[in-house]
Amino acid sequence: MTKQEALPLHFFIGLFSLVALVAQLVVIPQVGATYASKYPEVAYLEPLYVTALVVALVGLEVALLSAWQLVSAAVTGRALSAWPTRWTNIMTASLIFMAAICAGVCVHAGFVASVGGPAMLFGLLLSLALIPVAFALRHWVRGWLRNENVHAVSAS
C-alpha cells in the first residue's frame, strides 16, 4: 500500500475518532442530563448509563487506533510481523468490549430497570451481533494484511 492510498484511510479513521470523541465528551452527557431532567423518576440511572456508554466508546476509539496502526503497517511493509497481528487482536477485543458494555446497558435498562421498552431488546440484539462481526473483521484484516505483504514482496 502506498502513502497516497493510505491517506484517505487515515483521514476517515481520524474523522471517525473525532466524532467518537465528541460523542463521548459532549453528546452522551448532554443527552443523559436532558433525559434525567425530563424523567426524574429514572434520573438515578443517568450517571450509570452515561459512564457505561462513555467507557464503551473508549473501546471504539481503541479499535480505531488499531485500524490506524494496521494501515500504517501496510504502508511500511511490515504487514505480517507480530506487531500488526497484535493490533488486529486488540481491535477485536476492544470491539467485543464495547459490544459487551452496550449489551449490559440494554439488559439492565430493559430487564432490570424496566425502561426503554422494545428498543432495549433491539439494542441488545445489535450489540450481540457486533461480536461475530468483530471476529469476521479480524479474519478479513488478517487476509488483507497477508495480501498487502504478498504485493509488497512481488513489487520489490
mmCIF file with all atom_site columns, C-alpha atoms in Angstrom, residues 6 8 56-57 63-64 67 70 73 80 86 95 100 102-104 119-120 123 128 147:
data_model
loop_
_atom_site.group_PDB
_atom_site.id
_atom_site.type_symbol
_atom_site.label_atom_id
_atom_site.label_alt_id
_atom_site.label_comp_id
_atom_site.label_asym_id
_atom_site.label_entity_id
_atom_site.label_seq_id
_atom_site.pdbx_PDB_ins_code
_atom_site.Cartn_x
_atom_site.Cartn_y
_atom_site.Cartn_z
_atom_site.occupancy
_atom_site.B_iso_or_equiv
_atom_site.pdbx_formal_charge
_atom_site.auth_seq_id
_atom_site.auth_comp_id
_atom_site.auth_asym_id
_atom_site.auth_atom_id
_atom_site.pdbx_PDB_model_num
ATOM 1  C CA . ALA A 1 6   ? -3.319  5.226  2.939  1.00 0.00 ? 6   ALA A CA 1
ATOM 2  C CA . PRO A 1 8   ? -7.865  8.679  2.703  1.00 0.00 ? 8   PRO A CA 1
ATOM 3  C CA . ALA A 1 56  ? -17.868 1.721  25.687 1.00 0.00 ? 56  ALA A CA 1
ATOM 4  C CA . LEU A 1 57  ? -16.750 4.467  23.325 1.00 0.00 ? 57  LEU A CA 1
ATOM 5  C CA . ALA A 1 63  ? -10.376 -0.131 17.683 1.00 0.00 ? 63  ALA A CA 1
ATOM 6  C CA . LEU A 1 64  ? -9.908  2.969  15.531 1.00 0.00 ? 64  LEU A CA 1
ATOM 7  C CA . ALA A 1 67  ? -7.061  0.397  12.419 1.00 0.00 ? 67  ALA A CA 1
ATOM 8  C CA . LEU A 1 70  ? -2.744  -1.542 10.709 1.00 0.00 ? 70  LEU A CA 1
ATOM 9  C CA . ALA A 1 73  ? 1.888   -1.269 8.950  1.00 0.00 ? 73  ALA A CA 1
ATOM 10 C CA . LEU A 1 80  ? 2.944   -9.875 8.541  1.00 0.00 ? 80  LEU A CA 1
ATOM 11 C CA . ARG A 1 86  ? -1.276  -7.824 17.953 1.00 0.00 ? 86  ARG A CA 1
ATOM 12 C CA . LEU A 1 95  ? -14.948 -4.145 19.733 1.00 0.00 ? 95  LEU A CA 1
ATOM 13 C CA . ALA A 1 100 ? -20.476 -6.285 25.950 1.00 0.00 ? 100 ALA A CA 1
ATOM 14 C CA . CYS A 1 102 ? -23.664 -1.846 25.335 1.00 0.00 ? 102 CYS A CA 1
ATOM 15 C CA . ALA A 1 103 ? -25.394 -5.200 25.783 1.00 0.00 ? 103 ALA A CA 1
ATOM 16 C CA . GLY A 1 104 ? -25.103 -4.816 29.558 1.00 0.00 ? 104 GLY A CA 1
ATOM 17 C CA . ALA A 1 119 ? -35.734 -0.581 21.861 1.00 0.00 ? 119 ALA A CA 1
ATOM 18 C CA . MET A 1 120 ? -33.638 -2.228 24.569 1.00 0.00 ? 120 MET A CA 1
ATOM 19 C CA . GLY A 1 123 ? -30.154 -2.706 21.217 1.00 0.00 ? 123 GLY A CA 1
ATOM 20 C CA . LEU A 1 128 ? -24.559 -9.097 20.449 1.00 0.00 ? 128 LEU A CA 1
ATOM 21 C CA . ASN A 1 147 ? -2.273  -9.803 0.526  1.00 0.00 ? 147 ASN A CA 1
#
